[in-house]
Amino acid sequence: GNSVTQMEGPVTLSEEAFLTINCTYTATGYPSLFWYVQYPGEGLQLLLKATKADDKGSNKGFEATYRKETTSFHLEKGSVQVSDSAVYFCALSGDTDKLIFGTGTRLQVFP
Amino acid sequence: GAVVSQHPSRVICKSGTSVKIECRSLDFQATTMFWYRQFPKQSLMLMATSNEGSKATYEQGVEKDKFLINHASLTLSTLTVTSAHPEDSSFYICSVHRGPGQGPNIQYFGAGTRLSVL
């Protein structure tokens, strides 16, 4: 079945550091891929998405490229801020509308 | 502004009582809504898919008599945790999905409801 694997956290960075959170997936067909962010005490917010191979999703300085050859959708940001501290979830959607989530990666950014 | 309204945001109840959580789609008609459960420091686990005007579809291992779902209109779905017990304490999150032809095929999430059963 479909699944998502993402790196365990927490990821601890200093402000302005470069961020990478790895995400790989297993799926049949051609899934859509997503990154969601969850700030403390809140629900999930869609951060970015990509619907086909080689698409790059981007938002708020974050970006991720849909790599079919490596079945990956790694999240990157060139310079993180304290306000980026949150839990980041990689997810995929296959033939149905259901979302399958990774386990989440907690990012902690210190000034 | 918010696309999805979920209420209440937090509830504390005694063991054995029932708790109802509402999920409202504010901006569009949602033929499908999803209910998730999130344990501390874990991912979201899909509990059920709520379809307007029909019975909900539950994921394997989720007790449908325990978690009653009603999707009575295109903008409202409710989750009732019946006879709640401490092990039901969790963070419950709903999401809404646009109907066909209504825009991008993505889910919008509510802010979640933290249920604590004493």
mmCIF file of N, CA and C in Angstrom, chain A residues 32 34 36 38 41-46 49 87 89 93-94 96-104 106, chain B residues 32 34 36 38 41-44 46 49 57 59 91 93 97 104-112 114:
data_model
loop_
_atom_site.group_PDB
_atom_site.id
_atom_site.type_symbol
_atom_site.label_atom_id
_atom_site.label_comp_id
_atom_site.label_asym_id
_atom_site.label_seq_id
_atom_site.Cartn_x
_atom_site.Cartn_y
_atom_site.Cartn_z
ATOM 1 N N SER A 32 -0.289 12.686 -5.741
ATOM 2 C CA SER A 32 0.034 14.081 -5.454
ATOM 3 C C SER A 32 0.755 14.113 -4.115
ATOM 4 N N PHE A 34 2.349 16.468 -0.767
ATOM 5 C CA PHE A 34 2.054 17.671 0.003
ATOM 6 C C PHE A 34 3.027 17.797 1.177
ATOM 7 N N TYR A 36 2.482 19.706 4.887
ATOM 8 C CA TYR A 36 1.623 20.448 5.790
ATOM 9 C C TYR A 36 2.454 20.884 6.986
ATOM 10 N N GLN A 38 2.141 22.262 11.104
ATOM 11 C CA GLN A 38 1.269 22.357 12.284
ATOM 12 C C GLN A 38 1.976 23.170 13.349
ATOM 13 N N GLY A 41 -0.562 23.772 19.057
ATOM 14 C CA GLY A 41 -1.958 23.927 19.443
ATOM 15 C C GLY A 41 -2.918 24.176 18.294
ATOM 16 N N GLU A 42 -2.451 24.068 17.081
ATOM 17 C CA GLU A 42 -3.309 24.366 15.928
ATOM 18 C C GLU A 42 -3.464 23.141 15.030
ATOM 19 N N GLY A 43 -4.382 23.259 14.078
ATOM 20 C CA GLY A 43 -4.546 22.227 13.075
ATOM 21 C C GLY A 43 -3.502 22.365 11.987
ATOM 22 N N LEU A 44 -3.621 21.559 10.965
ATOM 23 C CA LEU A 44 -2.636 21.570 9.893
ATOM 24 C C LEU A 44 -2.957 22.627 8.848
ATOM 25 N N GLN A 45 -1.909 23.180 8.300
ATOM 26 C CA GLN A 45 -2.063 24.128 7.199
ATOM 27 C C GLN A 45 -1.255 23.610 6.019
ATOM 28 N N LEU A 46 -1.844 23.692 4.848
ATOM 29 C CA LEU A 46 -1.119 23.291 3.654
ATOM 30 C C LEU A 46 0.025 24.266 3.414
ATOM 31 N N LYS A 49 2.455 22.019 -2.396
ATOM 32 C CA LYS A 49 2.091 20.743 -2.998
ATOM 33 C C LYS A 49 2.665 20.622 -4.401
ATOM 34 N N VAL A 87 5.728 21.609 13.524
ATOM 35 C CA VAL A 87 5.863 20.226 13.067
ATOM 36 C C VAL A 87 5.470 20.168 11.595
ATOM 37 N N PHE A 89 4.632 17.906 8.218
ATOM 38 C CA PHE A 89 4.160 16.591 7.776
ATOM 39 C C PHE A 89 4.227 16.487 6.266
ATOM 40 N N SER A 93 -1.460 11.781 -1.695
ATOM 41 C CA SER A 93 -2.839 11.451 -2.034
ATOM 42 C C SER A 93 -2.813 10.672 -3.334
ATOM 43 N N GLY A 94 -3.396 9.479 -3.297
ATOM 44 C CA GLY A 94 -3.362 8.624 -4.467
ATOM 45 C C GLY A 94 -4.636 8.719 -5.280
ATOM 46 N N THR A 96 -7.623 7.878 -4.415
ATOM 47 C CA THR A 96 -8.749 8.388 -3.637
ATOM 48 C C THR A 96 -8.378 9.763 -3.090
ATOM 49 N N ASP A 97 -9.310 10.392 -2.404
ATOM 50 C CA ASP A 97 -9.036 11.698 -1.818
ATOM 51 C C ASP A 97 -8.355 11.594 -0.455
ATOM 52 N N LYS A 98 -8.098 10.385 0.006
ATOM 53 C CA LYS A 98 -7.494 10.212 1.322
ATOM 54 C C LYS A 98 -6.046 10.689 1.321
ATOM 55 N N LEU A 99 -5.656 11.290 2.427
ATOM 56 C CA LEU A 99 -4.274 11.692 2.612
ATOM 57 C C LEU A 99 -3.573 10.685 3.518
ATOM 58 N N ILE A 100 -2.367 10.317 3.139
ATOM 59 C CA ILE A 100 -1.540 9.455 3.968
ATOM 60 C C ILE A 100 -0.371 10.293 4.444
ATOM 61 N N PHE A 101 -0.222 10.375 5.756
ATOM 62 C CA PHE A 101 0.770 11.256 6.349
ATOM 63 C C PHE A 101 2.007 10.505 6.807
ATOM 64 N N GLY A 102 3.132 11.189 6.774
ATOM 65 C CA GLY A 102 4.309 10.717 7.465
ATOM 66 C C GLY A 102 4.160 10.994 8.951
ATOM 67 N N THR A 103 5.153 10.615 9.715
ATOM 68 C CA THR A 103 5.063 10.739 11.172
ATOM 69 C C THR A 103 5.306 12.145 11.683
ATOM 70 N N GLY A 104 5.710 13.041 10.806
ATOM 71 C CA GLY A 104 5.944 14.412 11.225
ATOM 72 C C GLY A 104 7.367 14.630 11.700
ATOM 73 N N ARG A 106 9.540 17.541 13.865
ATOM 74 C CA ARG A 106 9.500 18.781 14.639
ATOM 75 C C ARG A 106 10.740 19.607 14.335
ATOM 76 N N THR B 32 -17.264 15.828 0.900
ATOM 77 C CA THR B 32 -16.493 14.879 1.690
ATOM 78 C C THR B 32 -15.750 15.599 2.798
ATOM 79 N N PHE B 34 -13.215 14.603 6.323
ATOM 80 C CA PHE B 34 -12.420 13.534 6.927
ATOM 81 C C PHE B 34 -12.228 13.829 8.414
ATOM 82 N N TYR B 36 -9.716 12.841 11.619
ATOM 83 C CA TYR B 36 -8.434 12.273 11.989
ATOM 84 C C TYR B 36 -8.274 12.305 13.500
ATOM 85 N N GLN B 38 -5.031 12.337 16.378
ATOM 86 C CA GLN B 38 -3.592 12.526 16.512
ATOM 87 C C GLN B 38 -3.193 12.328 17.964
ATOM 88 N N LYS B 41 2.765 13.700 19.728
ATOM 89 C CA LYS B 41 4.018 13.502 18.998
ATOM 90 C C LYS B 41 3.918 12.407 17.933
ATOM 91 N N GLN B 42 2.725 12.172 17.448
ATOM 92 C CA GLN B 42 2.531 11.189 16.388
ATOM 93 C C GLN B 42 1.809 11.818 15.211
ATOM 94 N N SER B 43 1.709 11.059 14.157
ATOM 95 C CA SER B 43 1.084 11.579 12.952
ATOM 96 C C SER B 43 -0.439 11.496 13.051
ATOM 97 N N LEU B 44 -1.078 12.030 12.050
ATOM 98 C CA LEU B 44 -2.530 11.953 11.979
ATOM 99 C C LEU B 44 -2.928 10.589 11.425
ATOM 100 N N LEU B 46 -6.160 8.619 9.928
ATOM 101 C CA LEU B 46 -7.506 8.779 9.407
ATOM 102 C C LEU B 46 -8.443 7.819 10.125
ATOM 103 N N THR B 49 -14.144 8.629 6.722
ATOM 104 C CA THR B 49 -14.505 9.564 5.662
ATOM 105 C C THR B 49 -15.997 9.808 5.754
ATOM 106 N N THR B 57 -17.594 6.165 6.030
ATOM 107 C CA THR B 57 -16.735 5.007 5.787
ATOM 108 C C THR B 57 -15.622 5.023 6.817
ATOM 109 N N GLU B 59 -12.216 3.598 8.812
ATOM 110 C CA GLU B 59 -10.970 2.874 8.586
ATOM 111 C C GLU B 59 -10.926 1.621 9.471
ATOM 112 N N PHE B 91 -6.261 14.340 20.241
ATOM 113 C CA PHE B 91 -6.503 15.543 19.442
ATOM 114 C C PHE B 91 -7.233 15.089 18.185
ATOM 115 N N ILE B 93 -9.030 16.035 14.602
ATOM 116 C CA ILE B 93 -8.955 17.056 13.570
ATOM 117 C C ILE B 93 -9.842 16.660 12.392
ATOM 118 N N HIS B 97 -13.053 18.648 1.975
ATOM 119 C CA HIS B 97 -12.572 18.468 0.609
ATOM 120 C C HIS B 97 -13.627 19.030 -0.330
ATOM 121 N N PRO B 104 -9.185 23.317 -6.420
ATOM 122 C CA PRO B 104 -8.059 22.394 -6.254
ATOM 123 C C PRO B 104 -8.428 21.186 -5.412
ATOM 124 N N ASN B 105 -7.835 20.068 -5.766
ATOM 125 C CA ASN B 105 -8.101 18.815 -5.066
ATOM 126 C C ASN B 105 -7.235 18.738 -3.823
ATOM 127 N N ILE B 106 -7.536 19.580 -2.820
ATOM 128 C CA ILE B 106 -6.770 19.547 -1.584
ATOM 129 C C ILE B 106 -7.715 19.568 -0.402
ATOM 130 N N GLN B 107 -7.188 19.207 0.749
ATOM 131 C CA GLN B 107 -7.973 19.213 1.977
ATOM 132 C C GLN B 107 -7.610 20.429 2.810
ATOM 133 N N TYR B 108 -8.609 20.980 3.452
ATOM 134 C CA TYR B 108 -8.433 22.101 4.365
ATOM 135 C C TYR B 108 -8.773 21.602 5.767
ATOM 136 N N PHE B 109 -7.905 21.918 6.720
ATOM 137 C CA PHE B 109 -8.039 21.342 8.045
ATOM 138 C C PHE B 109 -8.603 22.330 9.057
ATOM 139 N N GLY B 110 -9.376 21.782 9.987
ATOM 140 C CA GLY B 110 -9.801 22.556 11.130
ATOM 141 C C GLY B 110 -8.668 22.698 12.126
ATOM 142 N N ALA B 111 -8.893 23.528 13.141
ATOM 143 C CA ALA B 111 -7.853 23.798 14.143
ATOM 144 C C ALA B 111 -7.734 22.680 15.172
ATOM 145 N N GLY B 112 -8.667 21.733 15.128
ATOM 146 C CA GLY B 112 -8.563 20.601 16.021
ATOM 147 C C GLY B 112 -9.324 20.768 17.318
ATOM 148 N N ARG B 114 -9.096 19.256 21.260
ATOM 149 C CA ARG B 114 -8.373 18.428 22.235
ATOM 150 C C ARG B 114 -9.373 17.894 23.255
#
